[in-house]
CSV table of C-alpha atoms in Angstrom, one decimal:
chain,number,residue,atom,x,y,z
A,1034,MET,CA,20.0,-54.5,34.9
A,1035,LYS,CA,19.9,-55.0,31.1
A,1036,SER,CA,21.2,-52.1,29.1
A,1037,LEU,CA,19.0,-50.4,26.5
A,1038,THR,CA,20.3,-51.1,23.0
A,1039,SER,CA,20.1,-48.9,19.9
A,1040,SER,CA,17.5,-51.3,18.5
A,1041,THR,CA,15.4,-50.8,21.6
A,1042,PHE,CA,15.4,-47.0,21.0
A,1043,GLU,CA,14.5,-47.6,17.4
A,1044,GLU,CA,11.5,-49.6,18.5
A,1045,LEU,CA,10.5,-46.8,20.9
A,1046,TYR,CA,10.9,-44.3,18.2
A,1047,LEU,CA,8.7,-46.3,15.8
A,1048,CYS,CA,6.0,-46.9,18.4
A,1049,SER,CA,5.9,-43.3,19.5
A,1050,LYS,CA,5.6,-42.1,15.8
A,1051,LEU,CA,2.9,-44.7,15.1
A,1052,LEU,CA,1.0,-43.6,18.2
A,1053,SER,CA,1.2,-40.0,17.2
A,1054,GLN,CA,0.0,-40.7,13.7
A,1055,GLU,CA,-2.8,-43.0,14.7
A,1056,THR,CA,-4.3,-41.2,17.7
A,1057,ASN,CA,-3.4,-37.6,16.7
A,1058,MET,CA,-3.4,-36.8,20.4
A,1059,ASP,CA,-2.4,-33.5,21.9
A,1060,LEU,CA,-0.6,-34.7,25.0
A,1061,ILE,CA,-0.1,-31.2,26.2
A,1062,SER,CA,-3.9,-30.9,26.8
A,1063,PHE,CA,-3.3,-33.2,29.8
A,1064,GLY,CA,-1.4,-30.5,31.6
A,1065,THR,CA,2.2,-29.7,32.3
A,1066,GLY,CA,2.1,-30.7,35.9
A,1067,CYS,CA,3.5,-34.1,35.1
A,1068,PHE,CA,6.4,-32.8,33.0
A,1069,PRO,CA,9.0,-32.5,35.7
A,1070,LEU,CA,8.1,-35.9,37.1
A,1071,ILE,CA,8.4,-37.6,33.6
A,1072,PHE,CA,11.7,-35.8,32.9
A,1073,VAL,CA,13.2,-37.1,36.1
A,1074,LEU,CA,11.9,-40.6,35.4
A,1075,ILE,CA,13.4,-40.6,31.9
A,1076,ILE,CA,16.8,-39.5,33.2
A,1077,THR,CA,16.7,-42.1,35.9
A,1078,MET,CA,15.8,-44.9,33.4
A,1079,CYS,CA,18.6,-43.9,31.1
A,1080,THR,CA,21.1,-43.6,33.9
A,1081,LEU,CA,20.3,-47.0,35.4
A,1082,SER,CA,20.4,-48.7,32.0
A,1083,GLY,CA,23.9,-47.4,31.3
A,1084,ASN,CA,22.8,-45.0,28.5
A,1085,THR,CA,23.0,-41.2,28.5
A,1086,LEU,CA,20.2,-38.8,27.9
A,1087,PHE,CA,22.1,-37.7,24.8
A,1088,LEU,CA,21.6,-41.2,23.3
A,1089,PHE,CA,17.9,-41.0,24.2
A,1090,SER,CA,17.6,-37.6,22.5
A,1091,PHE,CA,19.7,-38.6,19.5
A,1092,SER,CA,17.6,-41.7,18.8
A,1093,PHE,CA,14.4,-39.6,18.7
A,1094,LEU,CA,16.0,-36.7,16.8
A,1095,PRO,CA,14.1,-37.2,13.5
A,1096,PHE,CA,10.9,-37.2,15.5
A,1097,VAL,CA,11.7,-34.2,17.7
A,1098,SER,CA,11.1,-30.9,15.9
A,1099,SER,CA,10.3,-28.6,18.8
A,1100,LEU,CA,10.3,-28.3,22.6
A,1101,GLN,CA,6.6,-29.0,22.5
A,1102,THR,CA,7.2,-32.3,20.8
A,1103,ILE,CA,9.8,-33.2,23.4
A,1104,GLU,CA,7.3,-32.5,26.2
A,1105,GLN,CA,4.8,-34.7,24.4
A,1106,LEU,CA,7.2,-37.6,24.2
A,1107,LEU,CA,8.2,-37.3,27.9
A,1108,THR,CA,4.5,-37.1,28.9
A,1109,LEU,CA,3.8,-40.3,26.9
A,1110,SER,CA,5.8,-42.4,29.4
A,1111,LEU,CA,3.7,-41.6,32.4
A,1112,ILE,CA,0.4,-40.7,30.8
A,1113,ALA,CA,-1.3,-43.6,32.6
A,1114,ASP,CA,-0.3,-42.2,36.0
A,1115,CYS,CA,-1.5,-38.6,35.3
A,1116,TYR,CA,-4.7,-39.5,33.3
A,1117,ASP,CA,-7.3,-41.9,34.5
A,1118,SER,CA,-9.4,-43.3,31.7
A,1119,LEU,CA,-12.1,-44.3,34.2
A,1120,ASP,CA,-12.4,-40.7,35.3
A,1121,PRO,CA,-11.2,-38.6,32.3
A,1122,SER,CA,-12.3,-35.3,33.7
A,1123,GLY,CA,-11.1,-35.9,37.2
A,1124,ASN,CA,-9.3,-33.0,38.8
A,1125,ILE,CA,-9.7,-30.3,41.4
A,1126,ALA,CA,-10.3,-26.7,40.3
A,1127,VAL,CA,-9.4,-23.7,42.4
A,1128,THR,CA,-11.2,-20.4,41.5
A,1129,TYR,CA,-9.9,-17.1,42.9
A,1130,ASP,CA,-12.5,-14.3,42.4
A,1131,ILE,CA,-11.9,-10.6,43.2
A,1132,VAL,CA,-15.3,-9.5,44.3
A,1133,ARG,CA,-14.7,-5.8,45.0
A,1134,TRP,CA,-12.0,-3.3,45.9
A,1135,THR,CA,-11.4,-2.1,49.4
A,1136,ASP,CA,-9.4,0.8,50.9
A,1137,ASP,CA,-6.0,-0.9,50.5
A,1138,GLY,CA,-6.8,-4.1,48.6
A,1139,TYR,CA,-9.8,-6.3,47.7
A,1140,GLN,CA,-12.4,-8.7,48.9
A,1141,ALA,CA,-11.8,-12.2,47.5
A,1142,ARG,CA,-13.8,-15.4,47.3
A,1143,ILE,CA,-12.0,-18.7,46.7
A,1144,THR,CA,-13.8,-21.9,45.6
A,1145,ILE,CA,-12.4,-25.4,45.6
A,1146,GLN,CA,-14.4,-27.8,43.3
A,1147,ASN,CA,-13.7,-31.5,43.2
A,1148,TYR,CA,-14.4,-32.9,39.7
A,1149,HIS,CA,-13.2,-36.4,40.5
A,1150,GLN,CA,-16.1,-38.9,40.1
A,1151,TYR,CA,-15.0,-41.3,42.8
A,1152,ARG,CA,-11.9,-39.7,44.6
A,1153,HIS,CA,-12.9,-37.7,47.6
A,1154,ILE,CA,-10.8,-35.7,50.1
A,1155,GLU,CA,-11.2,-37.3,53.5
A,1156,LYS,CA,-10.5,-35.9,56.9
A,1157,PRO,CA,-8.4,-34.3,58.3
A,1158,GLY,CA,-9.1,-32.6,55.0
A,1159,TRP,CA,-7.6,-30.3,52.4
A,1160,GLN,CA,-4.9,-27.6,52.9
A,1161,LEU,CA,-4.5,-24.9,50.3
A,1162,GLY,CA,-1.4,-22.8,50.1
A,1163,TRP,CA,0.3,-20.2,47.9
A,1164,THR,CA,3.0,-17.5,47.9
A,1165,TRP,CA,2.0,-13.8,47.7
A,1166,ALA,CA,3.5,-12.0,44.7
A,1167,GLY,CA,3.9,-8.8,46.8
A,1168,THR,CA,3.4,-7.5,50.3
A,1169,GLU,CA,-0.2,-8.7,50.7
A,1170,VAL,CA,-1.7,-9.6,54.1
A,1171,ILE,CA,-5.0,-11.2,54.9
A,1172,TRP,CA,-7.0,-8.8,57.1
A,1173,SER,CA,-9.9,-11.2,57.8
A,1174,MET,CA,-11.4,-14.5,56.8
A,1175,SER,CA,-14.7,-16.3,56.9
A,1176,GLY,CA,-15.4,-19.9,56.1
A,1177,ALA,CA,-11.7,-20.9,56.6
A,1178,PHE,CA,-8.6,-19.9,58.5
A,1179,THR,CA,-4.8,-19.8,58.2
A,1180,THR,CA,-2.8,-22.2,60.3
A,1181,LYS,CA,-0.2,-19.5,61.3
A,1182,GLN,CA,-0.6,-15.8,61.7
A,1183,GLY,CA,3.0,-14.9,61.0
A,1184,ASN,CA,4.9,-11.7,62.0
A,1185,CYS,CA,2.5,-8.8,62.1
A,1186,SER,CA,4.6,-6.5,64.3
A,1187,THR,CA,4.7,-3.8,61.7
A,1188,PHE,CA,0.9,-3.2,62.1
A,1189,LYS,CA,-0.1,-1.1,65.1
A,1190,SER,CA,-3.8,-0.2,65.1
A,1191,GLU,CA,-5.3,-3.2,63.4
A,1192,ILE,CA,-3.7,-6.7,63.4
A,1193,PRO,CA,-4.2,-8.8,60.3
A,1194,HIS,CA,-5.5,-12.4,60.4
A,1195,CYS,CA,-2.3,-13.5,58.6
A,1196,CYS,CA,0.9,-11.8,57.6
A,1197,LYS,CA,2.8,-14.8,56.2
A,1198,LYS,CA,4.3,-14.7,52.8
A,1199,ASP,CA,3.1,-18.3,52.2
A,1200,PRO,CA,-0.1,-18.8,54.1
A,1201,ILE,CA,-1.7,-22.3,54.6
A,1202,ILE,CA,-5.5,-22.3,54.7
A,1203,VAL,CA,-7.7,-25.0,56.1
A,1204,ASP,CA,-11.5,-25.5,56.4
A,1205,LEU,CA,-13.7,-24.8,59.4
A,1206,ALA,CA,-15.6,-27.5,61.1
A,1207,PRO,CA,-19.4,-27.9,60.3
A,1208,GLU,CA,-20.2,-26.6,63.8
A,1209,ALA,CA,-18.3,-23.4,63.4
A,1210,PRO,CA,-19.9,-20.2,64.8
A,1211,LEU,CA,-22.3,-18.4,62.5
A,1212,GLU,CA,-20.2,-15.2,62.5
A,1213,LYS,CA,-17.1,-17.1,61.2
A,1214,ARG,CA,-19.0,-18.9,58.4
A,1215,SER,CA,-19.6,-18.0,54.7
A,1216,ASP,CA,-21.8,-19.5,52.0
A,1217,GLY,CA,-20.7,-23.0,50.9
A,1218,CYS,CA,-18.1,-23.4,53.7
A,1219,CYS,CA,-17.3,-25.5,56.7
A,1220,HIS,CA,-17.1,-29.2,55.7
A,1221,GLY,CA,-14.3,-29.9,58.1
A,1222,GLY,CA,-11.9,-30.4,55.2
A,1223,PHE,CA,-14.0,-33.1,53.6
A,1224,LEU,CA,-14.8,-32.8,49.9
A,1225,ALA,CA,-17.2,-35.4,48.4
A,1226,ALA,CA,-16.7,-37.1,45.0
A,1227,SER,CA,-18.8,-35.4,42.4
A,1228,ALA,CA,-20.7,-38.5,41.3
A,1229,ILE,CA,-21.7,-39.4,44.8
A,1230,ASN,CA,-22.6,-36.0,46.4
A,1231,PRO,CA,-22.4,-33.1,43.9
A,1232,SER,CA,-23.5,-30.5,46.5
A,1233,GLY,CA,-20.7,-31.6,48.9
A,1234,SER,CA,-18.0,-31.6,46.2
A,1235,SER,CA,-17.2,-27.9,46.5
A,1236,VAL,CA,-16.3,-25.5,49.3
A,1237,SER,CA,-15.8,-21.7,49.4
A,1238,PHE,CA,-14.4,-19.1,51.7
A,1239,ASP,CA,-14.0,-15.4,51.7
A,1240,MET,CA,-11.1,-13.2,52.7
A,1241,LYS,CA,-10.1,-9.5,52.8
A,1242,VAL,CA,-6.7,-8.9,51.3
A,1243,GLY,CA,-4.8,-5.7,51.9
A,1244,ASN,CA,-1.5,-3.9,52.2
A,1245,LEU,CA,-1.3,-3.4,48.4
A,1246,ARG,CA,1.1,-0.7,47.5
A,1247,GLY,CA,1.0,1.6,44.6
A,1248,ASN,CA,-1.9,1.7,42.2
A,1249,TYR,CA,-4.0,-1.2,43.7
A,1250,THR,CA,-2.9,-3.7,41.1
A,1251,ALA,CA,-3.8,-7.1,42.2
A,1252,HIS,CA,-1.2,-9.9,41.5
A,1253,LYS,CA,-2.0,-13.5,41.2
A,1254,PRO,CA,-0.8,-15.7,44.0
A,1255,LEU,CA,2.1,-17.9,43.0
A,1256,ASN,CA,3.1,-21.6,43.7
A,1257,LEU,CA,-0.3,-22.9,44.5
A,1258,THR,CA,-0.3,-26.1,46.5
A,1259,LEU,CA,-3.0,-28.5,47.6
A,1260,MET,CA,-2.6,-31.2,50.3
A,1261,ALA,CA,-5.6,-33.6,50.3
A,1262,PRO,CA,-4.6,-34.3,53.1
A,1263,GLY,CA,-1.2,-35.6,52.0
A,1264,LEU,CA,0.9,-35.4,48.8
A,1265,GLY,CA,-0.3,-36.3,45.3
A,1266,TYR,CA,-1.7,-33.1,43.8
A,1267,THR,CA,0.2,-30.8,41.4
A,1268,CYS,CA,-1.4,-27.4,40.7
A,1269,ASP,CA,-1.0,-25.2,37.6
A,1270,GLU,CA,-0.3,-21.5,38.0
A,1271,PHE,CA,-3.3,-19.3,38.2
A,1272,VAL,CA,-4.5,-18.0,34.8
A,1273,ASP,CA,-6.9,-15.3,33.9
A,1274,THR,CA,-10.4,-16.5,32.8
A,1275,ASP,CA,-13.7,-14.9,32.2
A,1276,PRO,CA,-15.1,-13.3,35.3
A,1277,THR,CA,-17.4,-15.5,37.4
A,1278,ILE,CA,-21.1,-14.6,37.0
A,1279,SER,CA,-23.6,-15.5,39.7
A,1280,SER,CA,-27.4,-15.2,39.9
A,1281,VAL,CA,-29.2,-13.3,42.6
A,1282,ILE,CA,-32.7,-12.2,43.5
A,1283,GLU,CA,-34.1,-15.7,42.7
A,1284,GLY,CA,-32.3,-15.8,39.4
A,1285,LYS,CA,-33.7,-12.5,38.1
A,1286,ARG,CA,-30.4,-10.7,38.1
A,1287,GLN,CA,-26.8,-11.7,37.2
A,1288,GLU,CA,-23.8,-10.1,38.9
A,1289,GLN,CA,-20.2,-10.3,37.8
A,1290,VAL,CA,-17.0,-10.3,39.8
A,1291,ILE,CA,-14.1,-7.9,38.9
A,1292,ARG,CA,-11.6,-10.5,38.0
A,1293,THR,CA,-11.2,-14.3,38.1
A,1294,TRP,CA,-8.1,-16.6,38.2
A,1295,LYS,CA,-8.3,-20.3,37.9
A,1296,SER,CA,-5.9,-23.3,38.5
A,1297,THR,CA,-6.3,-27.0,37.9
A,1298,CYS,CA,-4.8,-29.6,40.3
A,1299,THR,CA,-4.2,-33.1,39.0
A,1300,TYR,CA,-3.6,-36.2,41.1
A,1301,SER,CA,-0.7,-38.6,40.7
A,1302,THR,CA,-0.3,-41.9,42.7
A,1303,PHE,CA,3.5,-41.6,41.9
A,1304,LEU,CA,3.7,-38.2,43.6
A,1305,ALA,CA,1.6,-39.4,46.5
A,1306,ASN,CA,4.1,-42.3,47.0
A,1307,ARG,CA,1.3,-44.6,47.9
A,1308,SER,CA,1.8,-48.3,48.5
A,1309,PRO,CA,-1.3,-50.5,47.7
A,1310,THR,CA,-4.0,-50.3,50.3
A,1311,CYS,CA,-6.4,-52.9,49.1
A,1312,CYS,CA,-6.6,-56.3,47.3
A,1313,VAL,CA,-9.2,-58.5,45.6
A,1314,SER,CA,-10.2,-62.1,46.4
A,1315,LEU,CA,-12.6,-64.2,44.3
A,1316,SER,CA,-14.9,-67.2,44.8
A,1317,THR,CA,-17.8,-69.0,43.1
A,1318,PHE,CA,-20.6,-71.4,43.7
A,1319,TYR,CA,-19.2,-73.9,41.3
A,1320,ASN,CA,-15.7,-74.2,42.8
A,1321,PRO,CA,-15.0,-74.8,46.5
A,1322,GLU,CA,-11.6,-73.2,46.2
A,1323,VAL,CA,-11.3,-69.5,47.0
A,1324,THR,CA,-8.7,-67.3,45.2
A,1325,PRO,CA,-7.2,-65.2,48.0
A,1326,CYS,CA,-5.5,-61.9,47.7
A,1327,ARG,CA,-2.0,-62.2,46.3
A,1328,LEU,CA,0.7,-62.9,48.9
A,1329,CYS,CA,2.3,-59.6,50.1
A,1330,SER,CA,-0.1,-57.5,48.1
A,1331,CYS,CA,0.4,-54.6,50.4
A,1332,GLY,CA,3.5,-55.7,52.2
A,1333,CYS,CA,4.7,-58.8,54.0
A,1334,LYS,CA,3.9,-59.7,57.6
A,1335,LEU,CA,6.4,-60.4,60.3
A,1336,ALA,CA,7.9,-63.9,60.7
A,1337,ASP,CA,6.0,-64.4,63.9
A,1338,ASN,CA,3.0,-66.4,62.8
A,1339,GLU,CA,1.4,-66.2,66.2
A,1340,ALA,CA,1.0,-62.4,66.1
A,1341,LYS,CA,-2.6,-61.2,65.8
A,1342,SER,CA,-1.8,-57.6,64.9
A,1343,CYS,CA,1.0,-56.2,62.6
A,1344,ILE,CA,2.4,-52.8,61.9
A,1345,ARG,CA,2.6,-51.8,58.3
A,1346,GLN,CA,4.0,-48.6,56.9
A,1347,SER,CA,1.1,-46.2,56.0
A,1348,SER,CA,0.3,-45.5,52.4
A,1349,SER,CA,1.0,-41.8,52.9
A,1350,PRO,CA,4.5,-40.7,54.0
A,1351,LEU,CA,3.0,-38.0,56.2
A,1352,SER,CA,0.9,-40.4,58.1
A,1353,GLU,CA,1.8,-42.6,61.0
A,1354,ARG,CA,2.2,-46.4,60.6
A,1355,GLU,CA,-1.0,-48.4,60.6
A,1356,LEU,CA,-1.9,-51.3,62.9
A,1357,VAL,CA,-3.7,-54.0,61.0
A,1358,GLN,CA,-4.7,-57.7,61.5
A,1359,CYS,CA,-1.8,-60.0,60.4
A,1360,THR,CA,-2.7,-61.5,57.0
A,1361,ASP,CA,-0.8,-63.0,54.1
A,1362,HIS,CA,-1.7,-59.9,52.0
A,1363,MET,CA,-1.2,-57.3,54.8
A,1364,CYS,CA,-3.7,-55.0,53.1
A,1365,PRO,CA,-5.9,-52.7,55.3
A,1366,LEU,CA,-8.8,-53.4,52.9
A,1367,ARG,CA,-10.0,-56.4,50.9
A,1368,VAL,CA,-12.7,-56.5,48.3
A,1369,HIS,CA,-14.3,-59.9,47.8
A,1370,TRP,CA,-16.3,-60.9,44.6
A,1371,HIS,CA,-18.4,-64.0,45.0
A,1372,ILE,CA,-20.5,-65.5,42.1
A,1373,MET,CA,-23.5,-66.8,44.0
A,1374,LYS,CA,-26.0,-68.1,41.4
A,1375,ASN,CA,-26.5,-68.6,37.7
A,1376,TYR,CA,-30.1,-68.3,36.6
A,1377,ARG,CA,-31.6,-68.5,33.2
A,1378,ASN,CA,-31.8,-64.8,32.5
A,1379,TYR,CA,-29.9,-63.4,35.5
A,1380,TRP,CA,-26.8,-64.0,37.6
A,1381,ARG,CA,-26.1,-63.0,41.2
A,1382,VAL,CA,-23.0,-61.7,42.8
A,1383,LYS,CA,-22.1,-60.9,46.4
A,1384,LEU,CA,-19.7,-57.9,46.9
A,1385,THR,CA,-18.0,-57.6,50.3
A,1386,ILE,CA,-15.6,-55.0,51.5
A,1387,SER,CA,-13.6,-55.9,54.7
A,1388,ASN,CA,-11.6,-53.5,56.9
A,1389,TYR,CA,-8.5,-55.1,58.5
A,1390,ASN,CA,-7.3,-51.8,59.9
A,1391,LEU,CA,-7.4,-51.9,63.8
A,1392,GLY,CA,-7.4,-48.1,64.2
A,1393,LYS,CA,-9.3,-46.5,61.4
A,1394,ASN,CA,-12.9,-46.3,60.2
A,1395,TYR,CA,-13.5,-45.5,56.5
A,1396,SER,CA,-16.4,-43.0,56.4
A,1397,ASN,CA,-17.9,-42.1,53.0
A,1398,TRP,CA,-16.1,-45.1,51.4
A,1399,ASN,CA,-16.7,-46.0,47.7
A,1400,VAL,CA,-15.7,-48.9,45.5
A,1401,VAL,CA,-15.4,-48.9,41.7
A,1402,VAL,CA,-15.7,-52.1,39.7
A,1403,GLN,CA,-14.9,-52.5,36.0
A,1404,HIS,CA,-16.9,-55.3,34.4
A,1405,PRO,CA,-18.7,-55.8,31.1
A,1406,GLY,CA,-21.8,-57.2,32.9
A,1407,PHE,CA,-22.7,-53.7,34.1
A,1408,SER,CA,-23.8,-52.8,30.6
A,1409,GLN,CA,-27.0,-54.7,31.5
A,1410,LEU,CA,-29.6,-53.9,34.1
A,1411,ALA,CA,-28.3,-54.4,37.6
A,1412,THR,CA,-30.2,-54.5,40.9
A,1413,VAL,CA,-28.1,-53.6,43.9
A,1414,TYR,CA,-29.7,-54.3,47.2
A,1415,SER,CA,-27.6,-52.7,50.0
A,1416,PHE,CA,-25.4,-50.1,48.3
A,1417,ASN,CA,-26.0,-46.9,46.3
A,1418,ASN,CA,-24.7,-47.3,42.8
A,1419,THR,CA,-24.3,-45.6,39.4
A,1420,VAL,CA,-22.6,-46.4,36.1
A,1421,LEU,CA,-19.8,-43.9,35.3
A,1422,PRO,CA,-19.1,-42.3,31.9
A,1423,THR,CA,-15.6,-43.3,30.7
A,1424,VAL,CA,-13.3,-42.7,27.7
A,1425,GLY,CA,-11.6,-45.5,25.8
A,1426,VAL,CA,-12.6,-48.2,28.3
A,1427,PRO,CA,-14.1,-51.3,26.7
A,1428,ASP,CA,-16.1,-52.4,29.8
A,1429,GLU,CA,-18.7,-50.6,31.9
A,1430,VAL,CA,-17.6,-49.1,35.2
A,1431,ALA,CA,-19.9,-49.2,38.2
A,1432,LEU,CA,-19.5,-47.0,41.3
A,1433,PHE,CA,-20.8,-48.3,44.7
A,1434,TRP,CA,-21.1,-46.4,48.0
A,1435,GLY,CA,-22.9,-46.9,51.3
A,1436,LEU,CA,-26.5,-45.9,52.3
A,1437,ASP,CA,-26.7,-43.0,54.7
A,1438,PHE,CA,-27.0,-43.9,58.4
A,1439,TYR,CA,-26.8,-47.6,57.4
A,1440,ASN,CA,-23.5,-48.7,56.0
A,1441,ASP,CA,-21.9,-45.5,54.8
A,1442,ALA,CA,-19.1,-46.1,57.4
A,1443,LEU,CA,-16.8,-49.1,57.1
A,1444,LEU,CA,-15.9,-49.7,60.8
A,1445,GLN,CA,-12.4,-50.6,62.0
A,1446,ALA,CA,-11.5,-54.2,62.7
A,1447,GLU,CA,-11.2,-55.8,66.1
A,1448,GLU,CA,-8.7,-58.4,67.2
A,1449,LYS,CA,-10.8,-61.4,66.1
A,1450,GLN,CA,-13.2,-59.7,63.7
A,1451,VAL,CA,-13.0,-57.5,60.7
A,1452,GLY,CA,-15.3,-54.6,59.9
A,1453,SER,CA,-17.3,-55.2,56.7
A,1454,VAL,CA,-20.1,-54.0,54.4
A,1455,THR,CA,-21.8,-56.2,51.8
A,1456,THR,CA,-24.4,-56.3,49.2
A,1457,GLU,CA,-25.9,-58.7,46.6
A,1458,ILE,CA,-26.1,-57.7,43.0
A,1459,LEU,CA,-28.5,-59.2,40.5
A,1460,LEU,CA,-27.4,-58.7,36.9
A,1461,LEU,CA,-29.3,-59.3,33.7
A,1462,LYS,CA,-27.6,-61.5,31.2
A,1463,ASP,CA,-26.4,-60.5,27.8
A,1464,MET,CA,-26.8,-63.9,26.1
A,1465,SER,CA,-24.3,-62.9,23.4
A,1466,SER,CA,-21.5,-62.4,25.8
A,1467,PHE,CA,-22.2,-64.0,29.2
A,1468,THR,CA,-20.1,-66.9,30.2
A,1469,LEU,CA,-18.6,-68.4,33.3
A,1470,SER,CA,-15.5,-69.6,31.3
A,1471,ASN,CA,-12.1,-68.0,31.1
A,1472,GLY,CA,-12.7,-65.6,34.0
A,1473,TRP,CA,-15.2,-63.5,32.2
A,1474,ALA,CA,-17.5,-63.2,35.3
A,1475,PHE,CA,-14.7,-61.6,37.5
A,1476,PRO,CA,-13.8,-57.9,37.6
A,1477,ARG,CA,-11.2,-56.4,35.4
A,1478,ARG,CA,-10.2,-53.7,37.8
A,1479,VAL,CA,-11.3,-52.6,41.3
A,1480,TYR,CA,-10.7,-49.3,43.1
A,1481,PHE,CA,-11.3,-48.4,46.8
A,1482,ASN,CA,-11.6,-44.7,47.5
A,1483,GLY,CA,-9.9,-44.0,44.2
A,1484,GLU,CA,-6.9,-46.2,44.8
A,1485,ASN,CA,-6.2,-49.3,42.6
A,1486,CYS,CA,-6.7,-52.6,44.3
A,1487,GLU,CA,-4.3,-55.5,43.7
A,1488,MET,CA,-5.9,-58.2,41.6
A,1489,PRO,CA,-5.1,-61.9,41.7
A,1490,LEU,CA,-3.3,-63.4,38.7
A,1491,PRO,CA,-5.7,-64.7,36.0
A,1492,ASP,CA,-4.3,-68.2,36.2
A,1493,THR,CA,-5.4,-68.4,39.9
A,1494,PHE,CA,-9.1,-67.6,39.2
A,1495,PRO,CA,-11.6,-70.2,40.2
A,1496,MET,CA,-12.3,-72.5,37.3
A,1497,LEU,CA,-15.3,-74.5,36.1
A,1498,PRO,CA,-15.4,-78.1,37.2
A,1499,ASN,CA,-15.0,-79.3,33.6
A,1500,GLY,CA,-12.4,-76.7,32.8
A,1501,TYR,CA,-8.7,-76.9,32.6
A,1502,SER,CA,-7.0,-77.4,36.0
A,1503,LYS,CA,-3.3,-77.5,36.7
A,1504,ASN,CA,-3.6,-80.4,39.1
A,1505,LYS,CA,-6.4,-82.7,37.8
A,1506,PRO,CA,-5.3,-83.1,34.2
A,1507,TYR,CA,-1.7,-83.6,35.3
A,1508,SER,CA,-2.8,-86.4,37.7
A,1509,SER,CA,-5.0,-88.0,35.1
A,1510,HIS,CA,-2.4,-87.9,32.4
A,1511,LEU,CA,0.2,-89.3,34.7
A,1512,SER,CA,-2.1,-92.2,35.7
A,1513,VAL,CA,-2.7,-93.0,32.0
A,1514,LEU,CA,1.1,-93.0,31.3
A,1515,VAL,CA,1.8,-95.2,34.3
A,1516,LEU,CA,-1.0,-97.6,33.3
A,1517,ILE,CA,0.5,-97.8,29.7
A,1518,TYR,CA,3.9,-98.4,31.1
A,1519,LEU,CA,2.8,-101.2,33.4
A,1520,THR,CA,0.8,-102.8,30.6
A,1521,TYR,CA,3.9,-102.6,28.3
A,1522,LYS,CA,6.1,-104.2,31.0
A,1523,THR,CA,3.5,-106.9,31.7
A,1524,ILE,CA,3.2,-107.9,28.1
A,1525,ASN,CA,7.0,-108.1,27.8
A,1526,PHE,CA,7.2,-110.2,30.9
A,1527,TRP,CA,4.7,-112.8,29.7
A,1528,SER,CA,5.9,-112.8,26.1
């Protein structure tokens, strides 16, 4: 691997300084959850390159005036992983409300709110955990339950629901008995994306906390963790905020809780250790050639070309390996963009999502497409859709998801057939920008269920018949050269 030279560090210093001056960004506002990850990555990069962290720090010494500035510099290297410009406010908020005091503790209400526009939590669902600061126990719960009771042998008359120092809490199923339910509970662990189903993007549960000693001082739970259902989320520590106020008696009265703590959990693909799960292919009406998914987009298939099914390592380290149809791209999912027609004032596209996974249905799926054409009126025939608000993105971003009880579930593949959902999209032309040249009509980025899909390389996009082609011009020019050469030889022969 090539070593980092002093000139490289000088370039990094100048670029970082220019970025700070031009954008005037407060990188700390993105949260400190990414700081340990960035720090480790920086050390790794410097170690692999043969340089020391001292050299890195020394090169930036004129620019580093405080620990806060160091954190800003380190955050800069992975800001793209911790901040999504297509979903600038995307996070999951956990609110811990103390509703009232009890004999030996308090009654609490916990709310999990998904602010991601297109990233949902699918089944088997979320798991919320923390560490008690003292000797707290959970006497009872409604709307959720802990996975383990722990050692409650010190309690004689009444046995708590959970005595563990670090409880793990999961959601109840929708068909849970009425006596175990609470308001806003019981989605089976599923949390919808906020842009698709706002009412289903939050969940709440109640619990009675006790065994507080001394003067009934309630301490914030520590080390909050969120599994959704696997790794990927980093949660801040609980902080004091203004007490939650709710309306009762048909909105005629407002009631306030005793105390409120809040935490924000941010998602990182790096922490989730996810390999790609989908890829994009392209085709048009004016070119018979189809641009397939890139070779080995999600892994490479076995050498046995006769095999119909292949095993690929799951995208989540906590999940089992996946059985998929054997393909050159080995992705469980493929998004295909086909340009169907070019009318005078409109153009038509067919969007198809295919499931190659032989053992998994994708319920409540969604697809995000970034394309400038969505700035104009679009008619989508077989999917729900909306245009998302973004920050710093030059092109419009459209979100698609299935119609209830029609195509909201992307069924698993069979041995000789893939599961698929499809729709046609009719887009109004902006005559000042529309063109079929230079790949303008193809998506810039595509996401499936919040995960980035592997795009084909631009030089493989389908081209116009009269456009540049790698093969045809080469053959034509070669023919001309051969003809000139033969003519020259013929003239010399007869002269």
